[in-house]
Backbone as a printed PyTorch tensor [residue, N CA C, xyz], in Angstrom:
tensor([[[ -9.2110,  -7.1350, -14.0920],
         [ -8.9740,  -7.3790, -12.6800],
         [ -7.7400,  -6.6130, -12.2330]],

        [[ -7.7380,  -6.3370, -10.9500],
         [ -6.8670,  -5.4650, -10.0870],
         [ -6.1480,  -6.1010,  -9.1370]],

        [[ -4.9880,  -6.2200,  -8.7730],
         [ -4.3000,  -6.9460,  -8.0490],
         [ -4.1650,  -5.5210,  -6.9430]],

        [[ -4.4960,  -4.7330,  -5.6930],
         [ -4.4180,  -3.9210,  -4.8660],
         [ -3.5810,  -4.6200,  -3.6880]],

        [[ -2.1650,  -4.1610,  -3.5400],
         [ -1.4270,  -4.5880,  -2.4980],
         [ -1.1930,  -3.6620,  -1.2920]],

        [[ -1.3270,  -3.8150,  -0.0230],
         [ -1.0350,  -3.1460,   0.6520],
         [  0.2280,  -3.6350,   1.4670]],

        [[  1.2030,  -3.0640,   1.8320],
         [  2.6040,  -3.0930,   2.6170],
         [  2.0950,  -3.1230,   3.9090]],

        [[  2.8200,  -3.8950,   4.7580],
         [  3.0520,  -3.9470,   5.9950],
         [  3.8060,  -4.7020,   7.0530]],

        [[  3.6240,  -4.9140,   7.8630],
         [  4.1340,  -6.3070,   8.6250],
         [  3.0550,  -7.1830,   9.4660]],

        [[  3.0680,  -8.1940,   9.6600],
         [  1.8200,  -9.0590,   9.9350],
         [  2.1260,  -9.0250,  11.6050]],

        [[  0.9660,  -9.6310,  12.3460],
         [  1.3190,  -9.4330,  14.1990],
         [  0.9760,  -8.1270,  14.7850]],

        [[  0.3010,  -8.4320,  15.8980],
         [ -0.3020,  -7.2620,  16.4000],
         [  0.4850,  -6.6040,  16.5860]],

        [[  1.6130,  -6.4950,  17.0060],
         [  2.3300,  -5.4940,  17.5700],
         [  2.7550,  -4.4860,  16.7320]],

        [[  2.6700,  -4.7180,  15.1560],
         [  2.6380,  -3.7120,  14.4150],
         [  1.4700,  -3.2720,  14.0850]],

        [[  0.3070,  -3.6430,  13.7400],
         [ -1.1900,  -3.0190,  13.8650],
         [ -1.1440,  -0.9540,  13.9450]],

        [[ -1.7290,  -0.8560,  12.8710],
         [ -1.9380,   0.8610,  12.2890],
         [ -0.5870,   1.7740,  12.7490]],

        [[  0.8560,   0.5570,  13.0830],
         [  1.9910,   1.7910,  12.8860],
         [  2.1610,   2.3520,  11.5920]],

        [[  2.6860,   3.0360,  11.6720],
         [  2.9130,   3.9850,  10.0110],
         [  3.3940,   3.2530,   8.7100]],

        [[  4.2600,   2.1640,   8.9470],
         [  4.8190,   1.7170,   8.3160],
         [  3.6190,   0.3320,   7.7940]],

        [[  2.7550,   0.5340,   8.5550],
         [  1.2680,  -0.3900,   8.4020],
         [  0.6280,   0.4640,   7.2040]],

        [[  0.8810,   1.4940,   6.9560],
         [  0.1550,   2.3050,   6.0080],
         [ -0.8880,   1.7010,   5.2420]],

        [[ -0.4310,   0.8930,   4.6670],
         [ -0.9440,  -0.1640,   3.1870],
         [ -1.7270,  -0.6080,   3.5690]],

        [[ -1.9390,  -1.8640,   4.7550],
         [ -2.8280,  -2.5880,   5.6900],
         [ -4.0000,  -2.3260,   5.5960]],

        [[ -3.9340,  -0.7800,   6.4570],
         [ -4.9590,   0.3190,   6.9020],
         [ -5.3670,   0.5980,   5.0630]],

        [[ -4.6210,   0.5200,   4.8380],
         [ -5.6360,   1.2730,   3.3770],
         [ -6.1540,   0.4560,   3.0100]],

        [[ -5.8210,  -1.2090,   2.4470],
         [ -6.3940,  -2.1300,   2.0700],
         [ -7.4490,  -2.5130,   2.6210]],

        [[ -7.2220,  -2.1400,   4.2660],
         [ -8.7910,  -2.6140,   5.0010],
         [ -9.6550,  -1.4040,   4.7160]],

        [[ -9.5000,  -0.2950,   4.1780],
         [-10.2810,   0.8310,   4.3070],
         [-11.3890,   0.3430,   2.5690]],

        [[-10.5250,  -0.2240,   1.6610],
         [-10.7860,  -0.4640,   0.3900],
         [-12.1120,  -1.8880,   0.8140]],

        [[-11.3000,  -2.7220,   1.6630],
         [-11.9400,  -3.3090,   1.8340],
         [-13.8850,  -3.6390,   2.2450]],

        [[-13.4780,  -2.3190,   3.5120],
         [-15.2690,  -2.2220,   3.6390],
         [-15.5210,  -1.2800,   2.6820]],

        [[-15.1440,  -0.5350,   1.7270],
         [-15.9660,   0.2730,   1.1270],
         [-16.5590,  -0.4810,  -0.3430]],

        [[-15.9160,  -1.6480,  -0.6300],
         [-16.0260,  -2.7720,  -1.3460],
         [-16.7930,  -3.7330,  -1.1240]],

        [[-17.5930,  -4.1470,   0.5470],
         [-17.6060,  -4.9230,   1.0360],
         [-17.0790,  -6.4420,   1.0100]],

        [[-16.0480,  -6.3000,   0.5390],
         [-15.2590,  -7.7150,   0.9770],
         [-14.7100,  -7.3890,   2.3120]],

        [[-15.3520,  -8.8170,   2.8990],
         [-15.6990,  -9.4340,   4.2290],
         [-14.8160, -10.6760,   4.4350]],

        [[-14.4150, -11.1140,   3.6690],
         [-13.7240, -13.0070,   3.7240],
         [-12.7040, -12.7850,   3.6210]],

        [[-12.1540, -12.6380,   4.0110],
         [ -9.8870, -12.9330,   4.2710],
         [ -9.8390, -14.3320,   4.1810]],

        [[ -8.7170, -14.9260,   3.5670],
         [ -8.0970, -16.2840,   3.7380],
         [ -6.4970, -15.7700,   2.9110]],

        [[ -6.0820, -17.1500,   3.5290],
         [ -4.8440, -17.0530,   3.4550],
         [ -4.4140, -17.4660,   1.8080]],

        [[ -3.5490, -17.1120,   0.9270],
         [ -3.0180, -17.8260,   0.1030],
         [ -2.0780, -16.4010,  -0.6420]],

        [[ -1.2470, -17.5770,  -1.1700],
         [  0.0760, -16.9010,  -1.5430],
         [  1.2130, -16.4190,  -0.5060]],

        [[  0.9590, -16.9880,   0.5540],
         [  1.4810, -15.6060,   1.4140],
         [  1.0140, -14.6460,   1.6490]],

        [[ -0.1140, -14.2270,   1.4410],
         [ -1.2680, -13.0300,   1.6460],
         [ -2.3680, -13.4130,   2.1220]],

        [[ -2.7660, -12.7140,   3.1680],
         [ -4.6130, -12.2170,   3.2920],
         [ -4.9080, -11.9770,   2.0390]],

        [[ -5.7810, -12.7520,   1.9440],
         [ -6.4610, -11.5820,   0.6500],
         [ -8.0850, -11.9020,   0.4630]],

        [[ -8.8920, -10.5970,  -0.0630],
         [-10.3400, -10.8790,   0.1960],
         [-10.5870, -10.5660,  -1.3670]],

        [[-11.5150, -10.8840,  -1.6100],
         [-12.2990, -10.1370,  -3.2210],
         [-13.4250,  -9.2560,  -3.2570]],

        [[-13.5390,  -8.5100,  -4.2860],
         [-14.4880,  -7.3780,  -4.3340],
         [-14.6920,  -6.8850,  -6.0180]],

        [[-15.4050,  -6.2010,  -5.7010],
         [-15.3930,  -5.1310,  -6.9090],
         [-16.0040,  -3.7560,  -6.7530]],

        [[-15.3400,  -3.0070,  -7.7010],
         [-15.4500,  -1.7410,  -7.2290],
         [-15.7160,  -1.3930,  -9.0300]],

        [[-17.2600,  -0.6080,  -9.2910],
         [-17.8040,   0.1610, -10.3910],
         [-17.3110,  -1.3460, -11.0270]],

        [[-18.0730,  -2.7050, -11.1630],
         [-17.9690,  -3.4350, -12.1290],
         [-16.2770,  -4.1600, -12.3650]],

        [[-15.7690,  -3.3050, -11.8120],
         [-13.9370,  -3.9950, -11.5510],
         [-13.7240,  -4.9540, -10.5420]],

        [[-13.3360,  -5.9500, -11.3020],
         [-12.5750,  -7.1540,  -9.8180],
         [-11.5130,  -6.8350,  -9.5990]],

        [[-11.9120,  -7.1670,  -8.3660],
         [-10.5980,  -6.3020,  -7.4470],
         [-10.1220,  -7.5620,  -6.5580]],

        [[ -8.6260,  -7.9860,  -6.1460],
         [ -8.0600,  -8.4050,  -5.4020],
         [ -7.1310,  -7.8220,  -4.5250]],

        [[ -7.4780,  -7.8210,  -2.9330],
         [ -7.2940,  -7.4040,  -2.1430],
         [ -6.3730,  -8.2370,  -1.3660]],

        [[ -4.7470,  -7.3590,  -0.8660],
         [ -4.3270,  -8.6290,  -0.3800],
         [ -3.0290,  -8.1320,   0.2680]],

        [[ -2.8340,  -8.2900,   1.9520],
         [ -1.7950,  -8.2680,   2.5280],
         [ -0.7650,  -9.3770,   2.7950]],

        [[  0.3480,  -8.9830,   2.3030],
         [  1.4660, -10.0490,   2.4790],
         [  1.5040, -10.0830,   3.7360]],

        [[  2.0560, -11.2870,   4.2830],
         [  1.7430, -11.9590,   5.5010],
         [  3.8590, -12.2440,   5.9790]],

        [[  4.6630, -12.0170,   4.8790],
         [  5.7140, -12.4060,   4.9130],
         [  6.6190, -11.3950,   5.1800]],

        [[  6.4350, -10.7130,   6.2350],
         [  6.8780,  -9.1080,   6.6630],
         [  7.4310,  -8.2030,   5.4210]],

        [[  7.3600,  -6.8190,   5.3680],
         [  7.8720,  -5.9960,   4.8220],
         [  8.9720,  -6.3170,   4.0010]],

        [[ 10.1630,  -6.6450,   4.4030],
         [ 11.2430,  -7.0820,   3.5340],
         [ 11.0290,  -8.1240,   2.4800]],

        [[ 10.5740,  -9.1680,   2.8170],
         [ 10.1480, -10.1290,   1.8200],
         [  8.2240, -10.0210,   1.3350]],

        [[  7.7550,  -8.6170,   0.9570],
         [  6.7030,  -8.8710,   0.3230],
         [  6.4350,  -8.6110,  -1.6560]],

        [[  7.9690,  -9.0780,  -2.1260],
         [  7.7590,  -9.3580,  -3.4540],
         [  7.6540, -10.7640,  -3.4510]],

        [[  7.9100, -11.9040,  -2.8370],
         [  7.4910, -13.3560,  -3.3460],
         [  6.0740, -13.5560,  -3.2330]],

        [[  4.8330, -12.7690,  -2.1050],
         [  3.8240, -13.1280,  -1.9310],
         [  3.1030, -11.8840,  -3.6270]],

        [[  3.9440, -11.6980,  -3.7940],
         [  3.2550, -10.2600,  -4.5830],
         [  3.1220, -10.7510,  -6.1820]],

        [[  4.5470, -11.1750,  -6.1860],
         [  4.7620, -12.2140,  -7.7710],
         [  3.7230, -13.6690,  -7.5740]],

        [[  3.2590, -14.0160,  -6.4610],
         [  2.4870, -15.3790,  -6.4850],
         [  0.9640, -15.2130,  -6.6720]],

        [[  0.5860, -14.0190,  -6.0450],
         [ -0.5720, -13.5250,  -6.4970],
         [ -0.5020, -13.0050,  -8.1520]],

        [[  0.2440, -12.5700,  -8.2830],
         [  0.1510, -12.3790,  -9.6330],
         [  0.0300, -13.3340, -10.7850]],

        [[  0.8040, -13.9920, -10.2560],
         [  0.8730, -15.4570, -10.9490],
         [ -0.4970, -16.2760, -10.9980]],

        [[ -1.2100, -16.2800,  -9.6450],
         [ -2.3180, -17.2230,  -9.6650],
         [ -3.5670, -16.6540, -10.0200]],

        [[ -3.4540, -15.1960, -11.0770],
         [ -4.6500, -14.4540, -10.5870],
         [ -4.1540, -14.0170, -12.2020]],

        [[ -3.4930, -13.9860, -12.7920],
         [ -3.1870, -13.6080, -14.4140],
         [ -2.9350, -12.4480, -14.6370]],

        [[ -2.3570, -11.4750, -13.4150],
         [ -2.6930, -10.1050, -12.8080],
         [ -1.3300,  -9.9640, -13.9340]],

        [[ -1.5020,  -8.5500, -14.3350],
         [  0.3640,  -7.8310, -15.4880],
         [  0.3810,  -7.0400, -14.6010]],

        [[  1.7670,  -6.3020, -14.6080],
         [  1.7790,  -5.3770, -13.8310],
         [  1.3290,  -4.3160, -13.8310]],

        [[  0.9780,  -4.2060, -14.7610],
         [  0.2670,  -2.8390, -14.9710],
         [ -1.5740,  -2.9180, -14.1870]],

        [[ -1.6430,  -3.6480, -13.7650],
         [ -2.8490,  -3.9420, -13.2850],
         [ -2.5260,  -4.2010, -11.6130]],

        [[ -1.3950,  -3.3920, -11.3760],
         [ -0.5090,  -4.0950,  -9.9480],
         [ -0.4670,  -2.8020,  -9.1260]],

        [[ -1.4760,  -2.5240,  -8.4420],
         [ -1.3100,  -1.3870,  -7.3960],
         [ -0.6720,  -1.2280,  -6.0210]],

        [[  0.0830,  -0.7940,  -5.6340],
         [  0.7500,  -1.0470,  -4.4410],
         [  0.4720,  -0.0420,  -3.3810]],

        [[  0.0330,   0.0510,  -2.0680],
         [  0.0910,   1.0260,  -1.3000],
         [  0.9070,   0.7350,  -0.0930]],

        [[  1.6190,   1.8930,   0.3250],
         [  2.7490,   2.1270,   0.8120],
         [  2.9390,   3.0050,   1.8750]],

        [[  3.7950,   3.0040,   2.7040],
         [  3.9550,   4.3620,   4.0940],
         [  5.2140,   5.4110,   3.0070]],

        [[  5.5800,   6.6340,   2.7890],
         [  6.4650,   6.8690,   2.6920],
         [  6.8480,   8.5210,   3.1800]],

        [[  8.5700,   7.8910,   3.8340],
         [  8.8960,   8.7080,   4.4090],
         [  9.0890,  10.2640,   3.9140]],

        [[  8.9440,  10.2950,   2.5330],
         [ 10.1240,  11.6330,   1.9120],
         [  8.7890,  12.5400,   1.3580]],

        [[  7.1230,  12.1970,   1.9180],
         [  6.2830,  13.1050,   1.7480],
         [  5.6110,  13.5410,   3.0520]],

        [[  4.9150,  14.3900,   3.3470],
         [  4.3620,  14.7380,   4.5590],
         [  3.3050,  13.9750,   4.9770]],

        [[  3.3820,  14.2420,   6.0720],
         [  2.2280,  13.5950,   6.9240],
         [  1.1320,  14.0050,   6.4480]],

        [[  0.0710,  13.2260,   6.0430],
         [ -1.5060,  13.4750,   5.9350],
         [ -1.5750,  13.9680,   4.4480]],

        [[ -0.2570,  13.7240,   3.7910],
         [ -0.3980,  13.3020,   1.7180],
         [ -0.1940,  12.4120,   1.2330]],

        [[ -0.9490,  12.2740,   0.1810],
         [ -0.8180,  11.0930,  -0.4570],
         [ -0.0680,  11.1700,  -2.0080]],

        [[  0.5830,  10.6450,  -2.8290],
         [  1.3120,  11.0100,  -4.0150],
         [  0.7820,   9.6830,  -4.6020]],

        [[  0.3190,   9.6420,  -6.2220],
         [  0.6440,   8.5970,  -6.7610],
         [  1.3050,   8.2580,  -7.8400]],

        [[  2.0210,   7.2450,  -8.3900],
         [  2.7890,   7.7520,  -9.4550],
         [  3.0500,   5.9190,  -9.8810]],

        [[  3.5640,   5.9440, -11.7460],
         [  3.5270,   4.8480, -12.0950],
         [  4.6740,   4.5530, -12.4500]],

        [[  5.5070,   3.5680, -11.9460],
         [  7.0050,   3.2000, -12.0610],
         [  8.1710,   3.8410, -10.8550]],

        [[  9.5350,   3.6850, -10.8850],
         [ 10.1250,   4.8280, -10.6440],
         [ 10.9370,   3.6800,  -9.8510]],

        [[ 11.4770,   4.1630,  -8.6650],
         [ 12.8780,   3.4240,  -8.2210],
         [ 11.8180,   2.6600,  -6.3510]],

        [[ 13.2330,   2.3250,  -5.6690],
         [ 12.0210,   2.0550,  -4.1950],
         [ 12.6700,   3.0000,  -3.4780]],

        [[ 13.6050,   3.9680,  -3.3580],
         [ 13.5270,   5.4630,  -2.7040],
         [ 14.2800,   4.2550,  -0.9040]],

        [[ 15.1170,   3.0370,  -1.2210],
         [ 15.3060,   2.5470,   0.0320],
         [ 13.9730,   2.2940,   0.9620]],

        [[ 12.9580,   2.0040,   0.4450],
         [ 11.9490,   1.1690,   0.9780],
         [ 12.0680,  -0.3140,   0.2280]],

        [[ 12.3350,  -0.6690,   1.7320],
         [ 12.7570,  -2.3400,   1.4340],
         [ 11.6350,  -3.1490,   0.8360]],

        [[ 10.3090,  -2.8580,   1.3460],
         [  9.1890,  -3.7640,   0.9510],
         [  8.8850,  -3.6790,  -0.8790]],

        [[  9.0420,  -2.2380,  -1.4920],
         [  9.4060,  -1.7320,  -2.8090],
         [ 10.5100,  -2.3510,  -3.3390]],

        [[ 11.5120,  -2.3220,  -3.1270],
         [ 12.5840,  -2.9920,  -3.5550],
         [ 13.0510,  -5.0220,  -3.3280]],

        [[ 11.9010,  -5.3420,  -2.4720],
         [ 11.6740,  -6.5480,  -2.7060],
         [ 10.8170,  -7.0840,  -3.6420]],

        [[  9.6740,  -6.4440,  -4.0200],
         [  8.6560,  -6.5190,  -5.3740],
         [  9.6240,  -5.9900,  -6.7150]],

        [[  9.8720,  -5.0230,  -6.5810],
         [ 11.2850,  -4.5880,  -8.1400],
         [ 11.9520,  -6.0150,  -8.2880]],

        [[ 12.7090,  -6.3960,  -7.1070],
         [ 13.3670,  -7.7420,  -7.4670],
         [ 12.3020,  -8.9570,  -8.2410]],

        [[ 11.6640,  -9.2150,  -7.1530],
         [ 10.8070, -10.7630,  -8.3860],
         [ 10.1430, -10.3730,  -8.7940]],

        [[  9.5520,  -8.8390,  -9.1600],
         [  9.0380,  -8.8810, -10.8090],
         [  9.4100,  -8.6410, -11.7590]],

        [[ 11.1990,  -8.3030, -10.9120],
         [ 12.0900,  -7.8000, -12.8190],
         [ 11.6170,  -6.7840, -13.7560]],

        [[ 10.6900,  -5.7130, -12.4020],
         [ 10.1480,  -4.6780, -13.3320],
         [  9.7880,  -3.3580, -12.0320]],

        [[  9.9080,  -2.1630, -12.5460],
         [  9.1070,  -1.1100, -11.9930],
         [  7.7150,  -0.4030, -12.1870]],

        [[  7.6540,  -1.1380, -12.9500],
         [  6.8200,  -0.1680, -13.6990],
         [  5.2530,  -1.1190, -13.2310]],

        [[  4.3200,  -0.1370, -12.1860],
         [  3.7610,  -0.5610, -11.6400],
         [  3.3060,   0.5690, -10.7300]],

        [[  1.7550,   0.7300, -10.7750],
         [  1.5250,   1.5550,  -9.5300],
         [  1.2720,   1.8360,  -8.5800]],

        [[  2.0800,   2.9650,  -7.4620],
         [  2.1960,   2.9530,  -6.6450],
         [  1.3950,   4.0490,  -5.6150]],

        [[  0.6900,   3.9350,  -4.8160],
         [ -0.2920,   4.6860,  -3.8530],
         [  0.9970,   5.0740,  -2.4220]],

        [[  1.5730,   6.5790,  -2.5230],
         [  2.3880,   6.7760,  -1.5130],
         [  1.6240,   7.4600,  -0.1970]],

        [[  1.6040,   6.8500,   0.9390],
         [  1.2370,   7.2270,   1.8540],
         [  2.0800,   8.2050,   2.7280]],

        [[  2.1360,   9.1590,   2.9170],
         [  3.0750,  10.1390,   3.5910],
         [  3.2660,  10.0180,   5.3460]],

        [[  4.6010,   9.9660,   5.6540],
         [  4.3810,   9.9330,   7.0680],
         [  5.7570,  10.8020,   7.6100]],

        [[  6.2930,  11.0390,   6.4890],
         [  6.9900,  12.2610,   6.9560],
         [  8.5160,  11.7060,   7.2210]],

        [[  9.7430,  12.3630,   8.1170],
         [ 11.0180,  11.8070,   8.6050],
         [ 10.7300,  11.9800,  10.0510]],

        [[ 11.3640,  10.9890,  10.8410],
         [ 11.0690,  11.0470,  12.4120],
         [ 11.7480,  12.7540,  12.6560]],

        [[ 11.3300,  13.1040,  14.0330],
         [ 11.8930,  13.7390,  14.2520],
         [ 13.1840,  14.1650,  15.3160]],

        [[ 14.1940,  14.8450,  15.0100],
         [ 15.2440,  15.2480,  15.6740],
         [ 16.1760,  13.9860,  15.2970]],

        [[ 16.7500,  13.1800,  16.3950],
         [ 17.4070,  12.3830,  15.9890],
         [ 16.8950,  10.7340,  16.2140]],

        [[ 15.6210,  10.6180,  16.2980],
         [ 14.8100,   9.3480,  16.1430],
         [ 15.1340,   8.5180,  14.9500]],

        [[ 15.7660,   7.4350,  15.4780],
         [ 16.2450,   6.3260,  14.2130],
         [ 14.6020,   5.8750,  13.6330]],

        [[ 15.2990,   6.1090,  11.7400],
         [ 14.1220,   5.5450,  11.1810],
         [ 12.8830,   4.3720,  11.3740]],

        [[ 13.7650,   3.5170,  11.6630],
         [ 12.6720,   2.0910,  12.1670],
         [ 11.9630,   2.0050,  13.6170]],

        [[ 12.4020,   3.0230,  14.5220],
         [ 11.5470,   3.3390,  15.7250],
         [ 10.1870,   3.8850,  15.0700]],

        [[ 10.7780,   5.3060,  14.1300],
         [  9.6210,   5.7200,  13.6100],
         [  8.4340,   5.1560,  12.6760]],

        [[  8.9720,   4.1010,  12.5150],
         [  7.7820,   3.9440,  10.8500],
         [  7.4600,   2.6530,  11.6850]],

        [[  7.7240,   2.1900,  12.9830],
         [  7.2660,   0.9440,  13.4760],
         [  6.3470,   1.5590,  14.7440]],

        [[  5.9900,   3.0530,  14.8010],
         [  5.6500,   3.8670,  16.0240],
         [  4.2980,   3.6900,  15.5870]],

        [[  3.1060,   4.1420,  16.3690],
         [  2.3490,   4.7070,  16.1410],
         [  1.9470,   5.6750,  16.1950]],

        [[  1.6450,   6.4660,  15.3560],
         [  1.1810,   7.7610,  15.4300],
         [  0.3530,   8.4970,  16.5640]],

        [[  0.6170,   9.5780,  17.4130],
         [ -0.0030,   9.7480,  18.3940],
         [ -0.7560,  11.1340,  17.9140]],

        [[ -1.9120,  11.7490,  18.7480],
         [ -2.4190,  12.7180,  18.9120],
         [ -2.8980,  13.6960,  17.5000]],

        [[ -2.2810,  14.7910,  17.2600],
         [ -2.6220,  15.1510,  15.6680],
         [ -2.0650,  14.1510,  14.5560]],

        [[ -1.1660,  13.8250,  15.1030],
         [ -0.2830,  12.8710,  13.6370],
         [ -1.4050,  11.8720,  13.7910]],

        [[ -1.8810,  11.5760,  14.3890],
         [ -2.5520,   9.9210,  14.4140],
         [ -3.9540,  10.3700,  13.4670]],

        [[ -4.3390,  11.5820,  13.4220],
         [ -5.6960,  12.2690,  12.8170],
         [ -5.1230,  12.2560,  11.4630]],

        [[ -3.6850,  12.8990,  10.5430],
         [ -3.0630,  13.2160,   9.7180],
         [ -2.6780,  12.0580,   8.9280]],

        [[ -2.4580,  10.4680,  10.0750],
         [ -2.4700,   9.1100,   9.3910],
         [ -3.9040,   8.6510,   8.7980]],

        [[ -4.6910,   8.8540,   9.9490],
         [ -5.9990,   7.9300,   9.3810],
         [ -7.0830,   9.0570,   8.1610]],

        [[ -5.8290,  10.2730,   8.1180],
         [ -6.6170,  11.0500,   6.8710],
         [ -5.8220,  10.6870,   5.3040]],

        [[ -4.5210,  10.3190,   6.0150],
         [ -3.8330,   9.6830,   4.7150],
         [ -4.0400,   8.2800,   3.7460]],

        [[ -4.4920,   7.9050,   4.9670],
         [ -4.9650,   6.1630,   4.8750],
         [ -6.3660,   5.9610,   4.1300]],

        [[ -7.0690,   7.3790,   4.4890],
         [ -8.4410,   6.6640,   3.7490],
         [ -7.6340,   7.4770,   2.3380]],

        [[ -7.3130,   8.5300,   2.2810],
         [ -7.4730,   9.3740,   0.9560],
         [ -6.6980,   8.2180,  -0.1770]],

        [[ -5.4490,   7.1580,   0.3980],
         [ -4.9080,   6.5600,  -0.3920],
         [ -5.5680,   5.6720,  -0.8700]],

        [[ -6.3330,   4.9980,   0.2280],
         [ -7.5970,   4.3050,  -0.5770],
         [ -8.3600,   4.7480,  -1.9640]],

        [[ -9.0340,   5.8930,  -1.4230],
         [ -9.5790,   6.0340,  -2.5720],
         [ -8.6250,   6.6000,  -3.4450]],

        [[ -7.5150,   6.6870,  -3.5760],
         [ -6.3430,   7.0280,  -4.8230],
         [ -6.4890,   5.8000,  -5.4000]],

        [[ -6.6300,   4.4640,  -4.3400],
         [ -6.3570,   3.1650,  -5.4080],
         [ -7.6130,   3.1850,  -5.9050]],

        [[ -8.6410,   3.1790,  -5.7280],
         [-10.0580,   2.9660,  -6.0170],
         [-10.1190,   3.9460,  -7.4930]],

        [[ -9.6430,   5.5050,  -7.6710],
         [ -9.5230,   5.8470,  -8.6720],
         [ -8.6650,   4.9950,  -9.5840]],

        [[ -7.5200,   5.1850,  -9.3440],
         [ -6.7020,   4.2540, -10.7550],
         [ -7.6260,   3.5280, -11.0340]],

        [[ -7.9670,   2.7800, -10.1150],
         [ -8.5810,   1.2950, -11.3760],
         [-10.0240,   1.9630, -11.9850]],

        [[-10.6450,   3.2030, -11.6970],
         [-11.6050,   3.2800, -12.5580],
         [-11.6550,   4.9240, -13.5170]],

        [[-10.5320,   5.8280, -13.4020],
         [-10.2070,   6.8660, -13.7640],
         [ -8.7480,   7.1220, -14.2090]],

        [[ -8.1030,   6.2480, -13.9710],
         [ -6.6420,   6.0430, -14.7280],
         [ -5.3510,   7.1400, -13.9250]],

        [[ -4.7030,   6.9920, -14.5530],
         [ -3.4310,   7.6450, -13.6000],
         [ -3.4960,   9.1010, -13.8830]],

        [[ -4.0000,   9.0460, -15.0120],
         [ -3.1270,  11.0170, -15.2590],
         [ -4.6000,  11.8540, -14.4630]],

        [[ -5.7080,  11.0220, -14.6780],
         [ -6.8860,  12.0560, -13.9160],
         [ -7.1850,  11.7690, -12.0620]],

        [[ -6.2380,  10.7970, -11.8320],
         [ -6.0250,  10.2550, -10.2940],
         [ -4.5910,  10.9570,  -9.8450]],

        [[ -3.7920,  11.0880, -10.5230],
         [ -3.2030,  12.2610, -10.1690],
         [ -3.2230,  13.8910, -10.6020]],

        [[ -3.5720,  14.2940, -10.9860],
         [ -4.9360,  15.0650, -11.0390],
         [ -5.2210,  15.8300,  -9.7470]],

        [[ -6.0860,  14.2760,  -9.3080],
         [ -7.0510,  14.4210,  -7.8130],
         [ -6.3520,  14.5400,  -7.0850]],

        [[ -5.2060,  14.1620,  -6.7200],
         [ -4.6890,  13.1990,  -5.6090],
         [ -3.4390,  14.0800,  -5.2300]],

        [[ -2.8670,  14.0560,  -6.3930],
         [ -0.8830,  14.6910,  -6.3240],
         [ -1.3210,  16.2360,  -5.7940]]])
């Protein structure tokens, strides 16, 4: 089994901003899985599926961005999930728009929602689906940007990043890291 997390913040008003990255991917995993049933627990949405014979748990923290390592360690907990079976997808700023990177372990690069999961799992090592959205531009403070929505080409360059990260998570769990990055990096 697969514990697939996607980052975001819960409330419409953030809905497919950039920093929704994860969301959008998890729902993209979602219909291609057909899991249909959301309910609440842990602190997460979360639906079930399987993908090529793999159970898969699908599941957005509900406890905004900053605090989505307590909903992340509780799913794990109630689901027997190791971390290594712990996929995370993510917005991040320090790759381009419309790439995706994936990679297993490493630091949270000052992404708070990353560095709240490092804390209560007392571990890094865990993989991560990077969604690219680039640095704002000129002198646009970071959190305008990653709370924006993407307009016009960028908005084409998100929802091309969003599915491709999907299926980055959909590989790991059935082609492993070194031939999903490979594909993907």
């Amino acid at each position: 089994m697969y514990l697939i997390v996607g980052l975001g913040n819960p409330g419409e008003e953030y809905a497919h901003t950039r920093h929704n990255a994860g969301f959008d991917a998890v729902d993209a995993i979602a219909g291609e899985v057909g899991a249909r049933y959301w309910k609440t627990e842990c602190g997460s949405l979360t639906a079930k599926g399987a993908y090529r014979d793999v159970d898969l748990v699908l599941a957005k923290p509900q406890s905004y961005m900053n605090t989505s390592g307590g909903p992340v360690k509780q799913l794990m907990n109630a689901y027997g999930v190791d971390a290594e079976h712990l996929i995370v997808i993510h917005d991040e700023l320090d790759i381009d728009p419309g790439t995706v990177r994936v990679k297993f372990g490493g630091g949270h690069a000052g992404h708070n929602g990353l560095r709240s999961i490092c804390d209560k799992l007392g571990t890094r090592d865990w993989s991560r689906v990077r969604v690219g959205i680039g640095r704002p531009p000129g002198r646009m403070p970071v959190v305008d940007w990653v709370l924006s929505l993407p307009k016009k080409e960028a908005a084409d360059d998100f929802a091309y990043a969003v599915d491709r990260g999907a299926q980055a998570a959909l590989s790991l769990v059935t082609a492993g890291l070194e031939k999903t990055q490979q594909a993907y990096n």
